Amino acid sequence: MSKIYGPCFTVWIPYPAIVLNDYEHVKEAFVTQGDTFTYRAHRSPETLLPVHDHTGILASDGDHWRLQRRTSLKILRDFGLGRNLMEEQVVRSVQEMMVQIENITDKNKVDMFWPIQLCVGNVINETLFGFHYKYEDSEKFKTFVRIVDKHLRHLQGTMPLLVSAFPWLRHLPIIGDIGYHNIKNNISSYQTFIEEEVTTQVKQYDGVSEPENFVHAYMQQMKQTGNPGLDIKNLCASVLDFWLAGMETTSNSLRWHLAYMMKYPEIQDKVRKEIFEVVGTSRLPSMSDKPNMPYTQAVIHEVQRCSNMLPFLGSHQCVEETSIKGKHVPAGTLVFAQIWSVMKNDPVFKDASEFNPDRYLQSDGKTFDKAVLEKTIPFSIGKRNCVGEGLARMELFLIFSALIQKYEFVPTSNIDLSPDWGVVMTSKPYTCQLLPQY
Ligand code: HEM
C-alpha cells in the first residue's frame, strides 16, 4: 500500500488510523515528538493481551506507564541488564540447553522448539522469580507456553479483528464468543500461572532484605516509595508483560535464525568459521567476543530484518493535535508504525528481498555500515521502544553463537521462510539433523 499511497496514509477501520511506512515518518513521530505519541489505543484485540487494561507497561500510558516502565527498568538495571550479572544468567541457561541437546539420543531428526523455548524462558524466569525450570520437570512451563502460543495466533483471526472494528459485536453470540469472550477466558489461565508464581515470591520476601529477583525488587519499591501506582495488580501485570514480550519474541527469533542458517548453509559455515577463529572450541562465546565477531553480528541483524517478526507495532495514539512531516494529525488519532515496511522498502537496503548479511559491513568486512544499521529497527525507536532490547540482543548473540559453534544444523524437512501469521510472525515448524563440530 505504501507504494500506492506513500509513506504516510490514513486507513478507516472504520475509525481513522494513520499508517507510517518509512523511517523518517516513524522517527519524527516516535523520537522527535516522542511524548505526543506514547499513548496506546486501548482497543481489542490489543486489550485482549493483558489481564487488566491500563496496568503494567505494555497496556498502560501517561504517568502510570512512565512509573511502571521506569520502575521495571531500574530493577532490571540493578540486576545487571546489559552487564555481567545478566550475562552469567544467560550463559547458565545456555549451558543447561547444551546438556539437554547433548542428551538427545537420536540427533538425526530434532525439533529445536523446546530446547530454545526453555533456554529463553529460564532467562526471564530467573530474572522474575529466581529459579530455573528443569528440563525433565517443565510441564507447567510448557502448558503456559502452549496457551500463550495459541492465544497470540488467535488474536489475529478474523473474529477478533471484526470485534476490534465494531466493538458492539462482542455482545452477539458466536462472533462475540470467538472474537472476544473465549479469548478473555483464555487469559485467566495465564493469569493463574503468573499469580501463583508471584504469590510464592511475595510470601518468601520480608520487604527489606536484598532482593533476589524482580518480584522482590518491585515489592521493595512498593514499600520504599509508598507510591499507590505500585501495587500487586501492577506487579502481576508487569511480570506478565515480561513473559509475553520477552519470551515469545526472543525464542521465535532464534528459531528464525536456525531456519535461515539451514536455508543458507554457506553463511552458517562462515559464522562458525568466525566463532572458531575468535572463541575456539574450549569455551562458550561471551559478550567480550562480540566486538571481534562482526560477521556473526551482521547475520543476526539480517535475520531480524528479514524475519520481521513484529510487522505492526502495538497501537500508538496521538494525545494532542500535531503534524507529521507537514501532515495534520488531530488529537486522539491512532497511529500504526510498520517497521516491516521500513526494513523491507527503505532504499538503504539494496535488493532488500535478498538475505545478505554483508550489507551491514563495509568492504573491510569489519566496519559496520552505520546508515544500514540505523534503519534496522526490530526493537522500534523512541520512548516506547523495547524495554528488553539490551537483554534480547545479548540472548540472540550468546544462544545463537553457542548453537552454531557446537553443531552444524542440516534440514530434515522443508525450510519454508514464509511466516506463520500471528501477533508474532513465527517460522514454520521444521526438524533438523545436528552434526557435532568438535
Ligand atoms: C528479539 C526479541 C525482541 C524483539 C524483536 C522485541 C521487539 C519489541 C518492539 C518492536 C516493541 C515496541 C512495541 C510498540 O511500540 O508497541 C517492544 C516493546 C516491549 N518489549 Fe520487546 N522485543 C524483544 C524482546 C524483549 C525482551 C527480552 C523483553 C523483556 C525482558 C521485552 C520487553 C518489552 C516490553 C515490556 C515492551 C513494552 C514497552 C512499552 O510499551 O513501553 N522485549 N519489543
XYZ file of C-alpha atoms and ligand atoms in Angstrom:
481
model
C 0.000 0.000 0.000
C 2.890 2.362 0.726
C 3.892 2.090 -2.952
C 0.461 3.430 -3.935
C -0.327 5.828 -1.094
C 3.121 6.901 0.059
C 4.938 6.805 3.400
C 2.041 8.154 5.477
C -1.641 7.492 4.815
C -4.947 7.033 6.635
C -6.967 3.819 6.760
C -10.543 3.631 8.045
C -11.037 0.546 10.241
C -13.735 2.039 10.472
C -12.261 4.813 12.652
C -9.363 6.744 11.074
C -5.864 5.428 11.763
C -2.621 6.750 10.335
C -0.100 4.238 8.992
C 3.566 5.273 8.949
C 5.685 3.368 6.479
C 9.116 4.901 6.303
C 11.891 5.613 8.757
C 11.640 9.412 8.504
C 7.943 9.481 9.463
C 8.368 6.909 12.250
C 11.335 8.869 13.633
C 9.514 12.191 13.522
C 6.526 10.718 15.407
C 8.216 8.411 17.931
C 11.516 10.212 18.531
C 11.164 13.920 17.689
C 7.620 14.109 19.075
C 8.036 11.129 21.403
C 5.786 12.365 24.233
C 2.877 13.096 21.889
C 2.712 9.519 20.574
C 3.316 7.323 23.611
C -0.338 6.578 24.348
C -1.986 3.267 23.410
C -5.349 2.983 21.648
C -6.963 0.663 24.224
C -8.971 -1.282 21.644
C -9.275 -5.008 21.135
C -7.545 -7.195 20.062
C -4.699 -5.442 21.934
C -6.749 -5.114 25.111
C -7.166 -8.899 24.995
C -3.463 -9.431 25.755
C -3.185 -8.178 29.354
C -5.390 -9.346 32.196
C -6.461 -5.763 33.029
C -6.201 -2.822 30.658
C -4.178 0.198 31.913
C -1.896 -1.937 34.093
C 1.774 -2.906 33.737
C 3.900 -1.480 30.900
C 2.599 -2.724 27.537
C -1.027 -1.698 28.047
C -0.759 1.486 30.092
C 0.053 5.068 29.233
C 0.595 8.548 30.653
C 2.147 8.948 34.092
C 1.145 5.425 35.088
C 3.065 3.919 32.121
C 6.069 6.138 32.937
C 6.074 4.880 36.545
C 5.809 1.196 35.562
C 8.411 1.444 32.801
C 10.854 3.428 34.973
C 10.447 1.033 37.916
C 10.967 -2.072 35.763
C 13.983 -0.593 34.006
C 15.549 0.424 37.328
C 15.075 -3.102 38.677
C 16.498 -4.717 35.536
C 19.499 -2.365 35.602
C 20.095 -3.100 39.300
C 20.138 -6.775 38.349
C 22.759 -6.082 35.728
C 20.809 -5.716 32.463
C 23.448 -5.313 29.802
C 26.207 -6.191 32.281
C 27.970 -9.261 33.634
C 25.269 -10.450 36.025
C 22.708 -10.847 33.281
C 25.309 -12.432 31.013
C 26.051 -15.058 33.669
C 22.336 -15.791 33.825
C 22.063 -16.245 30.052
C 25.185 -18.429 29.985
C 23.744 -20.669 32.724
C 20.646 -21.198 30.577
C 22.779 -21.867 27.500
C 24.821 -24.481 29.387
C 21.621 -26.245 30.501
C 20.285 -26.192 26.942
C 23.527 -27.642 25.566
C 23.344 -30.513 28.088
C 19.751 -31.177 27.096
C 20.660 -31.261 23.399
C 23.682 -33.448 24.153
C 21.318 -35.931 25.824
C 19.096 -36.270 22.757
C 19.931 -39.788 21.624
C 18.764 -39.527 18.022
C 20.187 -36.326 16.590
C 19.051 -37.146 13.065
C 15.631 -35.518 13.338
C 15.423 -32.928 16.075
C 12.786 -30.284 16.716
C 14.566 -27.346 18.377
C 11.313 -25.749 19.619
C 11.513 -26.756 23.296
C 15.284 -26.523 23.872
C 15.183 -22.907 22.635
C 11.919 -22.051 24.404
C 13.117 -23.364 27.754
C 16.510 -21.682 27.418
C 14.914 -18.270 26.781
C 12.090 -18.929 29.261
C 14.577 -19.742 32.021
C 16.473 -16.477 31.486
C 13.299 -14.484 32.036
C 12.107 -16.866 34.761
C 15.301 -16.491 36.768
C 15.076 -12.703 36.477
C 11.449 -12.581 37.573
C 11.213 -15.422 40.102
C 14.782 -16.536 40.755
C 14.593 -20.172 39.608
C 15.006 -22.346 36.510
C 12.638 -24.984 35.230
C 14.389 -28.326 34.968
C 14.165 -29.901 31.514
C 12.725 -33.084 32.962
C 10.182 -31.190 35.102
C 8.859 -28.441 32.854
C 5.256 -29.480 32.195
C 3.817 -26.425 33.970
C 6.011 -24.157 31.875
C 5.060 -25.981 28.671
C 1.347 -25.688 29.438
C 1.735 -21.934 29.886
C 3.715 -21.600 26.644
C 1.094 -23.575 24.677
C -1.714 -21.318 25.940
C 0.207 -18.146 25.085
C 1.173 -19.510 21.665
C -2.437 -20.340 20.813
C -3.592 -17.007 22.169
C -1.133 -14.980 20.070
C -2.167 -16.806 16.885
C -5.865 -16.477 17.658
C -5.708 -12.713 18.286
C -5.003 -12.032 14.612
C -8.029 -14.043 13.480
C -10.962 -12.527 11.586
C -13.375 -12.510 14.549
C -11.110 -10.612 16.983
C -10.362 -8.081 14.235
C -14.072 -7.673 13.492
C -14.756 -7.021 17.176
C -11.918 -4.515 17.140
C -13.523 -2.613 14.248
C -17.057 -2.822 15.665
C -16.805 -3.274 19.467
C -20.602 -3.777 19.839
C -20.207 -7.140 18.021
C -18.858 -8.578 21.260
C -22.475 -8.691 22.522
C -23.584 -11.023 19.695
C -23.472 -14.822 20.025
C -20.755 -16.724 18.079
C -18.844 -13.630 16.853
C -18.741 -12.249 20.398
C -17.756 -15.637 21.827
C -14.989 -16.384 19.334
C -13.808 -12.815 18.860
C -13.890 -11.702 22.472
C -15.210 -13.801 25.378
C -13.299 -17.048 24.673
C -10.086 -15.055 24.383
C -10.842 -13.153 27.572
C -11.405 -16.502 29.336
C -8.136 -17.866 27.961
C -6.322 -15.047 29.675
C -7.454 -16.256 33.082
C -5.327 -19.416 32.532
C -2.133 -17.467 32.234
C -3.232 -15.063 34.921
C -3.367 -18.052 37.316
C 0.133 -19.168 36.295
C 1.600 -15.696 36.897
C -0.305 -15.085 40.140
C 0.832 -18.403 41.601
C 4.490 -17.633 40.904
C 4.197 -14.045 42.178
C 2.374 -15.164 45.356
C 5.113 -17.698 46.149
C 7.772 -14.985 45.894
C 5.689 -12.421 47.816
C 5.333 -14.889 50.741
C 9.085 -15.525 50.808
C 10.186 -11.897 50.876
C 10.336 -9.734 54.027
C 10.334 -6.431 52.097
C 13.673 -5.173 53.425
C 16.470 -7.647 52.715
C 18.466 -7.611 49.456
C 16.021 -8.514 46.639
C 16.883 -11.690 44.783
C 14.537 -11.310 41.849
C 12.176 -8.899 40.064
C 9.197 -9.649 42.320
C 11.238 -8.944 45.484
C 12.667 -5.747 44.000
C 9.227 -4.483 42.933
C 7.891 -5.152 46.450
C 10.816 -3.247 47.893
C 9.966 -0.307 45.604
C 6.322 -0.506 46.736
C 7.429 -0.233 50.357
C 10.163 2.369 49.909
C 8.229 4.790 47.694
C 4.724 4.217 49.063
C 3.524 5.113 45.563
C -0.081 3.827 45.175
C 0.606 3.132 41.452
C 2.969 0.351 42.525
C 0.737 -2.444 43.793
C 0.317 -6.203 43.431
C -2.025 -5.831 40.440
C 0.607 -3.839 38.525
C 3.369 -6.145 39.704
C 1.494 -9.122 38.187
C 0.799 -7.131 35.006
C 4.457 -6.127 34.593
C 5.602 -9.707 35.200
C 3.135 -10.905 32.542
C 4.402 -8.237 30.122
C 7.947 -9.510 30.521
C 6.839 -13.084 29.988
C 4.818 -12.269 26.888
C 7.069 -9.645 25.335
C 10.340 -11.204 26.431
C 9.876 -14.881 25.753
C 7.807 -15.283 22.593
C 9.828 -12.697 20.656
C 13.308 -13.936 21.567
C 12.588 -17.659 21.228
C 10.844 -17.167 17.880
C 13.691 -15.016 16.663
C 16.185 -17.773 17.491
C 14.059 -20.293 15.565
C 14.190 -17.911 12.604
C 17.976 -17.760 12.974
C 18.308 -21.532 12.627
C 15.851 -21.626 9.715
C 17.921 -19.042 7.806
C 21.161 -20.864 8.631
C 19.774 -24.088 7.184
C 18.493 -22.337 4.082
C 21.912 -20.690 3.601
C 24.461 -23.331 4.741
C 27.411 -21.366 3.316
C 26.516 -18.481 5.656
C 26.177 -20.907 8.559
C 29.722 -22.171 7.779
C 31.052 -18.618 7.653
C 29.577 -17.813 11.079
C 31.119 -20.974 12.518
C 34.492 -20.143 10.981
C 34.429 -16.751 12.723
C 33.395 -18.376 16.037
C 36.238 -20.897 15.793
C 38.765 -18.165 14.989
C 37.693 -15.853 17.817
C 36.403 -18.218 20.512
C 37.792 -21.625 19.603
C 36.047 -24.725 20.919
C 37.186 -24.936 24.531
C 34.638 -22.456 25.910
C 31.297 -20.855 25.089
C 31.167 -17.477 23.303
C 30.916 -14.490 25.662
C 29.877 -10.856 25.253
C 33.536 -9.790 25.244
C 33.899 -11.769 21.963
C 31.092 -9.830 20.285
C 33.148 -6.827 19.064
C 35.532 -9.289 17.361
C 32.713 -11.121 15.582
C 31.307 -8.623 13.052
C 30.070 -11.288 10.648
C 28.030 -13.075 13.334
C 26.571 -9.704 14.364
C 25.745 -8.913 10.730
C 23.945 -12.252 10.373
C 21.856 -11.532 13.490
C 20.891 -8.104 12.130
C 19.963 -9.567 8.759
C 17.859 -12.389 10.253
C 15.985 -9.833 12.355
C 15.452 -7.604 9.327
C 14.253 -10.383 7.036
C 12.123 -12.290 9.550
C 10.416 -9.051 10.600
C 8.577 -10.736 13.463
C 6.545 -7.719 14.584
C 5.480 -6.090 11.336
C 2.988 -3.814 13.087
C 3.915 -2.368 16.428
C 1.323 -2.031 19.136
C -1.027 0.859 18.541
C 0.113 4.356 19.420
C -2.268 7.244 19.939
C -1.579 10.919 19.468
C -2.598 12.857 22.594
C -2.625 16.368 21.127
C -3.188 17.930 17.741
C 0.038 17.951 15.762
C 1.524 17.256 12.333
C 3.944 14.670 10.997
C 6.146 15.961 8.159
C 3.575 18.679 7.469
C 0.537 16.333 7.550
C -2.144 17.327 10.047
C -2.855 14.781 12.820
C -5.892 15.514 15.041
C -5.735 14.709 18.772
C -6.830 11.141 19.528
C -5.759 9.734 16.141
C -4.445 6.179 16.134
C -1.006 5.604 14.665
C 0.403 2.311 13.392
C 4.076 2.187 12.515
C 5.020 -0.509 10.032
C 8.606 -1.350 10.883
C 8.061 -4.166 8.368
C 7.883 -1.588 5.629
C 10.891 0.352 6.927
C 13.081 -2.758 6.904
C 11.812 -4.033 3.537
C 11.424 -0.879 1.495
C 13.970 1.689 2.623
C 16.380 2.345 -0.277
C 19.343 1.838 2.060
C 18.604 -1.919 1.830
C 19.654 -2.700 -1.735
C 17.941 -5.823 -3.130
C 16.009 -5.867 0.134
C 14.329 -9.223 -0.514
C 17.717 -10.968 -0.602
C 19.182 -12.453 2.564
C 22.576 -10.780 2.572
C 24.371 -10.198 5.903
C 27.239 -8.494 4.037
C 25.039 -5.423 3.545
C 25.876 -4.469 7.157
C 29.642 -4.498 6.625
C 31.938 -2.250 4.638
C 34.460 -3.734 2.204
C 36.978 -4.466 5.016
C 34.440 -6.996 6.404
C 34.804 -5.467 9.878
C 33.373 -1.961 9.933
C 29.599 -1.597 10.152
C 27.685 0.497 7.641
C 26.010 2.977 10.007
C 23.339 4.064 7.501
C 22.109 0.471 7.118
C 22.245 -0.182 10.859
C 20.270 2.972 11.675
C 17.275 1.770 9.675
C 17.314 -1.751 11.112
C 14.788 -1.230 13.895
C 13.329 -4.562 15.057
C 13.042 -3.145 18.605
C 11.344 0.057 17.376
C 12.641 3.504 18.299
C 11.722 6.326 20.643
C 10.132 6.441 24.079
C 8.051 3.314 23.665
C 10.781 1.123 22.218
C 11.561 -2.327 23.567
C 12.396 -2.315 27.282
C 14.250 -5.603 26.909
C 16.371 -4.671 23.879
C 19.686 -4.998 25.772
C 18.752 -8.405 27.165
C 17.323 -9.627 23.846
C 20.465 -8.631 21.923
C 22.595 -10.439 24.498
C 20.445 -13.575 24.301
C 20.431 -13.637 20.497
C 24.215 -13.356 20.370
C 25.068 -15.831 23.144
C 22.483 -18.507 22.325
C 22.842 -18.353 18.533
C 26.635 -18.418 18.547
C 26.752 -21.249 21.126
C 24.469 -23.391 18.943
C 26.397 -22.756 15.729
C 29.725 -23.336 17.493
C 28.735 -26.805 18.634
C 26.510 -28.121 15.825
C 26.021 -27.958 12.123
C 22.275 -27.670 11.525
C 21.112 -29.627 8.480
C 17.426 -29.545 7.485
C 15.477 -32.812 7.535
C 12.243 -31.134 6.487
C 11.380 -28.403 4.039
C 12.599 -24.962 5.157
C 9.939 -22.508 4.102
C 10.869 -18.947 5.054
C 7.379 -17.524 4.628
C 5.954 -16.726 8.085
C 3.028 -18.135 10.003
C 0.865 -15.142 10.853
C 0.053 -14.090 14.388
C 0.811 -11.210 16.740
C 4.396 -12.502 16.448
C 5.225 -13.842 12.971
C 6.753 -17.255 13.540
C 8.833 -19.532 11.346
C 7.097 -22.621 10.003
C 7.875 -25.773 12.052
C 10.973 -27.683 10.897
C 13.219 -30.518 12.000
C 16.974 -30.818 11.639
C 19.924 -33.135 11.927
C 22.554 -31.984 14.424
C 26.149 -32.733 13.473
C 28.580 -32.101 16.374
C 31.519 -29.967 15.215
C 34.048 -30.955 17.885
C 14.093 -10.460 19.684
C 13.468 -10.068 20.758
C 12.565 -8.872 20.886
C 12.005 -8.073 19.918
C 12.165 -8.172 18.404
C 11.221 -7.068 20.601
C 10.538 -6.039 19.969
C 9.786 -5.075 20.609
C 9.130 -3.980 19.958
C 9.170 -3.700 18.456
C 8.480 -3.258 20.917
C 7.694 -1.970 20.708
C 6.224 -2.252 20.581
C 5.411 -0.997 20.424
O 5.852 0.050 20.014
O 4.267 -1.121 20.717
C 8.704 -3.917 22.176
C 8.183 -3.496 23.386
C 8.417 -4.131 24.575
N 9.299 -5.164 24.802
Fe 10.370 -6.150 23.403
N 11.282 -7.293 21.948
C 12.106 -8.360 22.173
C 12.478 -8.880 23.407
C 12.064 -8.391 24.625
C 12.533 -8.848 25.914
C 13.620 -9.912 26.126
C 11.819 -8.167 26.860
C 11.879 -8.236 28.354
C 12.803 -8.753 29.058
C 10.904 -7.270 26.170
C 10.003 -6.434 26.787
C 9.250 -5.480 26.139
C 8.278 -4.629 26.810
C 7.895 -4.684 28.285
C 7.763 -3.766 25.829
C 6.695 -2.682 26.003
C 7.324 -1.314 26.096
C 6.304 -0.213 26.295
O 5.133 -0.396 25.972
O 6.706 0.840 26.806
N 11.096 -7.427 24.818
N 9.521 -5.014 21.973
